[in-house]
Amino acid sequence: SQQGEEDPQALSIQEGENATMNCSYKTSINNLQWYRQNSGRGLVHLILIRSNEREKHSGRLRVTLDTSKKSSSLLITASRAADTASYFCATETGANNLFFGTGTRLTVIP
Amino acid sequence: DTAVSQTPKYLVTQMGNDKSIKCEQNLGHDTMYWYKQDSKKFLKIMFSYNNKELIINETVPNRFSPKSPDKAHLNLHINSLELGDSAVYFCASSLGGHDTQYFGPGTRLTVL
């Protein structure tokens, strides 16, 4: 299977704390993407990191990619209650398709 | 303006029926997709399509068929619906096959 696996499956933190989610995958990739899904809603693209990049920032988000370990991490700094959602990593392998991981359910407690 | 829209938002139907879900994107993208999200929130690619090529996930039953009347639309037709088809179906689009995908709001299909 090409799907990624997120770790942890669920994460609960206090507002203001940092949240770190990890993603591992199995095959070579062109890029890896992180998405957020609020309950009952569609997915929102957060950030894309290419296979030749090691780190990328976007606002309070920081993504790292280690292709030798086939892993990525998403760090959300200074979390807010509005960050409560499920976060998915997705790998793009060159076949025009994204393969999604199983997701991390983040709960930020006000 | 909604970038990627799907209709209907909810669809409840009986086993054995045939139904369609419509998807439209106004982003000028070349590639469109259909995904299925099951009750465990696992998202699985079903199809990707541009004006040249349809790529089908081999695990998708042939009761499912995408139809693209034009570049901005990719509709999903499902024949002989089964209980296991109950899920949320998401349409998405991207400029090219390797670019960021923009998702629609989803269609929750319930088969009784």
mmCIF file of C-alpha atoms in Angstrom:
data_model
loop_
_atom_site.group_PDB
_atom_site.id
_atom_site.type_symbol
_atom_site.label_atom_id
_atom_site.label_comp_id
_atom_site.label_asym_id
_atom_site.label_seq_id
_atom_site.Cartn_x
_atom_site.Cartn_y
_atom_site.Cartn_z
ATOM 1 C CA SER A 1 0.000 0.000 0.000
ATOM 2 C CA GLN A 2 1.198 3.498 -0.757
ATOM 3 C CA GLN A 3 -0.785 5.181 1.963
ATOM 4 C CA GLY A 4 0.963 7.103 4.677
ATOM 5 C CA GLU A 5 0.465 6.589 8.341
ATOM 6 C CA GLU A 6 0.103 9.431 10.761
ATOM 7 C CA ASP A 7 1.203 9.296 14.320
ATOM 8 C CA PRO A 8 -0.367 9.835 16.757
ATOM 9 C CA GLN A 9 -3.898 8.928 15.740
ATOM 10 C CA ALA A 10 -5.235 11.466 18.213
ATOM 11 C CA LEU A 11 -3.640 14.373 20.039
ATOM 12 C CA SER A 12 -5.116 16.631 22.700
ATOM 13 C CA ILE A 13 -3.286 19.779 23.831
ATOM 14 C CA GLN A 14 -3.943 23.059 25.594
ATOM 15 C CA GLU A 15 -4.325 26.255 23.623
ATOM 16 C CA GLY A 16 -0.948 27.922 23.174
ATOM 17 C CA GLU A 17 1.013 24.678 23.135
ATOM 18 C CA ASN A 18 2.719 23.282 20.061
ATOM 19 C CA ALA A 19 1.343 20.248 18.230
ATOM 20 C CA THR A 20 3.533 17.822 16.305
ATOM 21 C CA MET A 21 2.196 15.200 13.957
ATOM 22 C CA ASN A 22 4.269 12.650 12.097
ATOM 23 C CA CYS A 23 3.744 10.876 8.819
ATOM 24 C CA SER A 24 5.541 7.848 7.454
ATOM 25 C CA TYR A 25 5.211 6.480 3.944
ATOM 26 C CA LYS A 26 6.507 3.582 1.928
ATOM 27 C CA THR A 27 7.397 4.567 -1.631
ATOM 28 C CA SER A 28 9.452 7.230 -3.399
ATOM 29 C CA ILE A 29 7.573 10.490 -3.780
ATOM 30 C CA ASN A 30 7.516 13.638 -5.880
ATOM 31 C CA ASN A 31 6.047 15.659 -3.068
ATOM 32 C CA LEU A 32 4.234 15.343 0.222
ATOM 33 C CA GLN A 33 1.261 17.460 1.169
ATOM 34 C CA TRP A 34 -0.551 18.177 4.402
ATOM 35 C CA TYR A 35 -4.280 18.798 4.548
ATOM 36 C CA ARG A 36 -6.706 19.764 7.281
ATOM 37 C CA GLN A 37 -10.273 18.540 7.547
ATOM 38 C CA ASN A 38 -12.736 20.102 9.915
ATOM 39 C CA SER A 39 -15.532 17.847 11.069
ATOM 40 C CA GLY A 40 -18.057 17.279 8.296
ATOM 41 C CA ARG A 41 -16.198 19.447 5.832
ATOM 42 C CA GLY A 42 -13.899 19.068 2.849
ATOM 43 C CA LEU A 43 -10.137 19.033 2.948
ATOM 44 C CA VAL A 44 -8.111 22.208 2.930
ATOM 45 C CA HIS A 45 -4.591 22.214 1.572
ATOM 46 C CA LEU A 46 -2.031 23.480 4.067
ATOM 47 C CA ILE A 47 1.417 23.022 2.621
ATOM 48 C CA LEU A 48 3.312 21.114 -0.068
ATOM 49 C CA ILE A 49 6.927 20.064 0.307
ATOM 50 C CA ARG A 50 8.856 18.667 -2.642
ATOM 51 C CA SER A 51 11.145 15.684 -2.404
ATOM 52 C CA ASN A 52 14.247 17.879 -2.757
ATOM 53 C CA GLU A 53 13.173 20.150 0.119
ATOM 54 C CA ARG A 54 13.849 19.463 3.768
ATOM 55 C CA GLU A 55 11.826 22.103 5.564
ATOM 56 C CA LYS A 56 9.076 24.548 4.762
ATOM 57 C CA HIS A 57 7.223 27.193 6.738
ATOM 58 C CA SER A 58 3.840 28.763 6.350
ATOM 59 C CA GLY A 59 2.638 31.026 9.138
ATOM 60 C CA ARG A 60 2.421 28.913 12.283
ATOM 61 C CA LEU A 61 3.075 25.726 10.328
ATOM 62 C CA ARG A 62 6.424 24.060 9.907
ATOM 63 C CA VAL A 63 6.849 20.927 7.814
ATOM 64 C CA THR A 64 9.945 18.789 7.597
ATOM 65 C CA LEU A 65 10.686 15.980 5.180
ATOM 66 C CA ASP A 66 13.281 13.242 5.527
ATOM 67 C CA THR A 67 13.242 11.169 2.363
ATOM 68 C CA SER A 68 15.897 8.790 3.689
ATOM 69 C CA LYS A 69 13.551 7.830 6.522
ATOM 70 C CA LYS A 70 10.431 8.284 4.402
ATOM 71 C CA SER A 71 8.906 10.506 7.031
ATOM 72 C CA SER A 72 7.516 13.986 7.484
ATOM 73 C CA SER A 73 6.358 16.033 10.417
ATOM 74 C CA LEU A 74 3.904 18.880 10.775
ATOM 75 C CA LEU A 75 4.412 21.319 13.631
ATOM 76 C CA ILE A 76 1.702 23.791 14.566
ATOM 77 C CA THR A 77 3.029 26.422 16.935
ATOM 78 C CA ALA A 78 1.000 28.413 19.453
ATOM 79 C CA SER A 79 -2.089 26.328 18.813
ATOM 80 C CA ARG A 80 -5.577 27.794 18.863
ATOM 81 C CA ALA A 81 -8.968 26.241 19.462
ATOM 82 C CA ALA A 82 -9.700 26.819 15.771
ATOM 83 C CA ASP A 83 -6.867 24.419 14.889
ATOM 84 C CA THR A 84 -9.028 21.549 16.132
ATOM 85 C CA ALA A 85 -9.419 19.284 13.111
ATOM 86 C CA SER A 86 -8.075 16.136 11.495
ATOM 87 C CA TYR A 87 -4.751 16.463 9.722
ATOM 88 C CA PHE A 88 -3.747 14.235 6.841
ATOM 89 C CA CYS A 89 -0.517 13.771 5.007
ATOM 90 C CA ALA A 90 -0.688 12.761 1.358
ATOM 91 C CA THR A 91 2.065 11.528 -0.918
ATOM 92 C CA GLU A 92 2.237 12.241 -4.626
ATOM 93 C CA THR A 93 4.209 9.607 -6.435
ATOM 94 C CA GLY A 94 3.999 10.708 -10.038
ATOM 95 C CA ALA A 95 0.839 8.917 -11.070
ATOM 96 C CA ASN A 96 -1.397 11.978 -10.822
ATOM 97 C CA ASN A 97 -2.790 10.645 -7.567
ATOM 98 C CA LEU A 98 -2.509 11.519 -3.917
ATOM 99 C CA PHE A 99 -2.356 8.731 -1.380
ATOM 100 C CA PHE A 100 -3.631 9.857 1.979
ATOM 101 C CA GLY A 101 -2.601 8.712 5.401
ATOM 102 C CA THR A 102 -4.947 7.704 8.152
ATOM 103 C CA GLY A 103 -5.022 11.130 9.780
ATOM 104 C CA THR A 104 -4.335 12.637 13.186
ATOM 105 C CA ARG A 105 -7.273 14.012 15.107
ATOM 106 C CA LEU A 106 -6.081 17.162 16.906
ATOM 107 C CA THR A 107 -8.088 18.682 19.731
ATOM 108 C CA VAL A 108 -7.003 22.035 21.108
ATOM 109 C CA ILE A 109 -8.562 22.763 24.471
ATOM 110 C CA PRO A 110 -9.293 26.456 25.151
ATOM 111 C CA ASP B 1 -17.291 31.964 -5.535
ATOM 112 C CA THR B 2 -16.952 28.316 -4.688
ATOM 113 C CA ALA B 3 -13.860 26.885 -6.329
ATOM 114 C CA VAL B 4 -14.917 23.230 -6.336
ATOM 115 C CA SER B 5 -18.585 22.463 -5.828
ATOM 116 C CA GLN B 6 -20.471 19.214 -5.519
ATOM 117 C CA THR B 7 -24.141 18.383 -5.634
ATOM 118 C CA PRO B 8 -25.968 17.040 -3.821
ATOM 119 C CA LYS B 9 -24.475 17.502 -0.375
ATOM 120 C CA TYR B 10 -26.491 14.587 0.986
ATOM 121 C CA LEU B 11 -27.847 11.618 -0.919
ATOM 122 C CA VAL B 12 -29.976 8.899 0.638
ATOM 123 C CA THR B 13 -31.073 6.051 -1.580
ATOM 124 C CA GLN B 14 -32.066 2.399 -1.663
ATOM 125 C CA MET B 15 -29.844 -0.528 -2.552
ATOM 126 C CA GLY B 16 -29.865 -1.326 -6.238
ATOM 127 C CA ASN B 17 -30.543 2.223 -7.396
ATOM 128 C CA ASP B 18 -28.380 4.179 -9.809
ATOM 129 C CA LYS B 19 -27.261 7.655 -8.754
ATOM 130 C CA SER B 20 -24.969 10.452 -9.858
ATOM 131 C CA ILE B 21 -22.947 13.058 -8.021
ATOM 132 C CA LYS B 22 -21.952 16.184 -9.874
ATOM 133 C CA CYS B 23 -18.715 18.109 -9.520
ATOM 134 C CA GLU B 24 -17.727 21.432 -11.011
ATOM 135 C CA GLN B 25 -14.580 23.492 -10.670
ATOM 136 C CA ASN B 26 -14.164 27.089 -11.754
ATOM 137 C CA LEU B 27 -10.403 27.217 -11.269
ATOM 138 C CA GLY B 28 -9.465 26.421 -14.832
ATOM 139 C CA HIS B 29 -7.729 23.264 -13.682
ATOM 140 C CA ASP B 30 -6.819 20.460 -16.044
ATOM 141 C CA THR B 31 -7.078 17.499 -13.703
ATOM 142 C CA MET B 32 -9.987 16.347 -11.566
ATOM 143 C CA TYR B 33 -10.348 13.546 -9.038
ATOM 144 C CA TRP B 34 -12.820 11.536 -7.039
ATOM 145 C CA TYR B 35 -12.071 10.239 -3.552
ATOM 146 C CA LYS B 36 -14.035 8.058 -1.164
ATOM 147 C CA GLN B 37 -13.796 8.628 2.592
ATOM 148 C CA ASP B 38 -15.085 5.747 4.682
ATOM 149 C CA SER B 39 -16.445 5.748 8.203
ATOM 150 C CA LYS B 40 -12.933 5.476 9.615
ATOM 151 C CA LYS B 41 -11.987 8.694 7.774
ATOM 152 C CA PHE B 42 -9.663 6.871 5.413
ATOM 153 C CA LEU B 43 -9.462 8.695 2.074
ATOM 154 C CA LYS B 44 -8.946 6.613 -1.018
ATOM 155 C CA ILE B 45 -8.393 7.844 -4.558
ATOM 156 C CA MET B 46 -10.939 6.457 -6.990
ATOM 157 C CA PHE B 47 -10.190 8.229 -10.256
ATOM 158 C CA SER B 48 -8.079 10.967 -11.691
ATOM 159 C CA TYR B 49 -8.913 12.474 -15.061
ATOM 160 C CA ASN B 50 -7.638 15.115 -17.389
ATOM 161 C CA ASN B 51 -8.639 15.759 -20.947
ATOM 162 C CA LYS B 52 -6.251 13.110 -22.095
ATOM 163 C CA GLU B 53 -6.259 10.324 -19.607
ATOM 164 C CA LEU B 54 -8.433 8.535 -17.103
ATOM 165 C CA ILE B 55 -6.578 6.739 -14.344
ATOM 166 C CA ILE B 56 -8.662 4.282 -12.413
ATOM 167 C CA ASN B 57 -7.778 2.797 -9.059
ATOM 168 C CA GLU B 58 -8.008 -0.895 -9.785
ATOM 169 C CA THR B 59 -9.835 -1.561 -6.534
ATOM 170 C CA VAL B 60 -12.822 0.539 -7.601
ATOM 171 C CA PRO B 61 -15.749 -1.597 -8.806
ATOM 172 C CA ASN B 62 -16.837 -1.014 -12.379
ATOM 173 C CA ARG B 63 -20.236 0.059 -11.032
ATOM 174 C CA PHE B 64 -18.516 3.416 -10.548
ATOM 175 C CA SER B 65 -17.839 5.464 -13.640
ATOM 176 C CA PRO B 66 -16.684 9.066 -14.056
ATOM 177 C CA LYS B 67 -18.114 11.169 -16.841
ATOM 178 C CA SER B 68 -16.609 14.450 -17.965
ATOM 179 C CA PRO B 69 -18.837 16.541 -20.236
ATOM 180 C CA ASP B 70 -16.180 19.259 -20.299
ATOM 181 C CA LYS B 71 -12.976 20.283 -18.560
ATOM 182 C CA ALA B 72 -14.776 21.931 -15.670
ATOM 183 C CA HIS B 73 -16.941 18.956 -14.740
ATOM 184 C CA LEU B 74 -16.337 15.417 -13.578
ATOM 185 C CA ASN B 75 -19.479 13.613 -12.509
ATOM 186 C CA LEU B 76 -19.549 10.297 -10.694
ATOM 187 C CA HIS B 77 -22.116 7.708 -11.723
ATOM 188 C CA ILE B 78 -22.799 4.742 -9.519
ATOM 189 C CA ASN B 79 -24.881 1.791 -10.681
ATOM 190 C CA SER B 80 -26.567 -0.859 -8.552
ATOM 191 C CA LEU B 81 -25.737 0.814 -5.266
ATOM 192 C CA GLU B 82 -24.669 -1.415 -2.368
ATOM 193 C CA LEU B 83 -24.640 -0.857 1.383
ATOM 194 C CA GLY B 84 -20.849 -0.667 1.344
ATOM 195 C CA ASP B 85 -20.984 2.321 -0.977
ATOM 196 C CA SER B 86 -22.144 4.468 1.935
ATOM 197 C CA ALA B 87 -19.400 7.020 2.484
ATOM 198 C CA VAL B 88 -18.480 10.622 1.845
ATOM 199 C CA TYR B 89 -17.327 11.253 -1.701
ATOM 200 C CA PHE B 90 -15.006 14.155 -2.434
ATOM 201 C CA CYS B 91 -14.238 15.732 -5.743
ATOM 202 C CA ALA B 92 -10.968 17.612 -6.208
ATOM 203 C CA SER B 93 -9.075 19.415 -8.927
ATOM 204 C CA SER B 94 -5.530 20.540 -9.615
ATOM 205 C CA LEU B 95 -3.773 22.575 -12.247
ATOM 206 C CA GLY B 96 -1.568 19.690 -13.214
ATOM 207 C CA GLY B 97 -1.194 16.161 -12.010
ATOM 208 C CA HIS B 98 1.498 17.004 -9.494
ATOM 209 C CA ASP B 99 0.048 20.183 -8.039
ATOM 210 C CA THR B 100 -1.954 21.106 -4.983
ATOM 211 C CA GLN B 101 -5.430 19.642 -5.039
ATOM 212 C CA TYR B 102 -8.473 21.696 -4.120
ATOM 213 C CA PHE B 103 -11.318 19.741 -2.611
ATOM 214 C CA GLY B 104 -15.053 20.110 -2.802
ATOM 215 C CA PRO B 105 -17.206 20.027 0.342
ATOM 216 C CA GLY B 106 -18.115 16.367 -0.077
ATOM 217 C CA THR B 107 -21.284 14.392 -0.734
ATOM 218 C CA ARG B 108 -22.501 12.098 2.014
ATOM 219 C CA LEU B 109 -24.042 9.037 0.392
ATOM 220 C CA THR B 110 -26.190 6.740 2.503
ATOM 221 C CA VAL B 111 -27.411 3.506 0.998
ATOM 222 C CA LEU B 112 -30.301 1.875 2.852
#
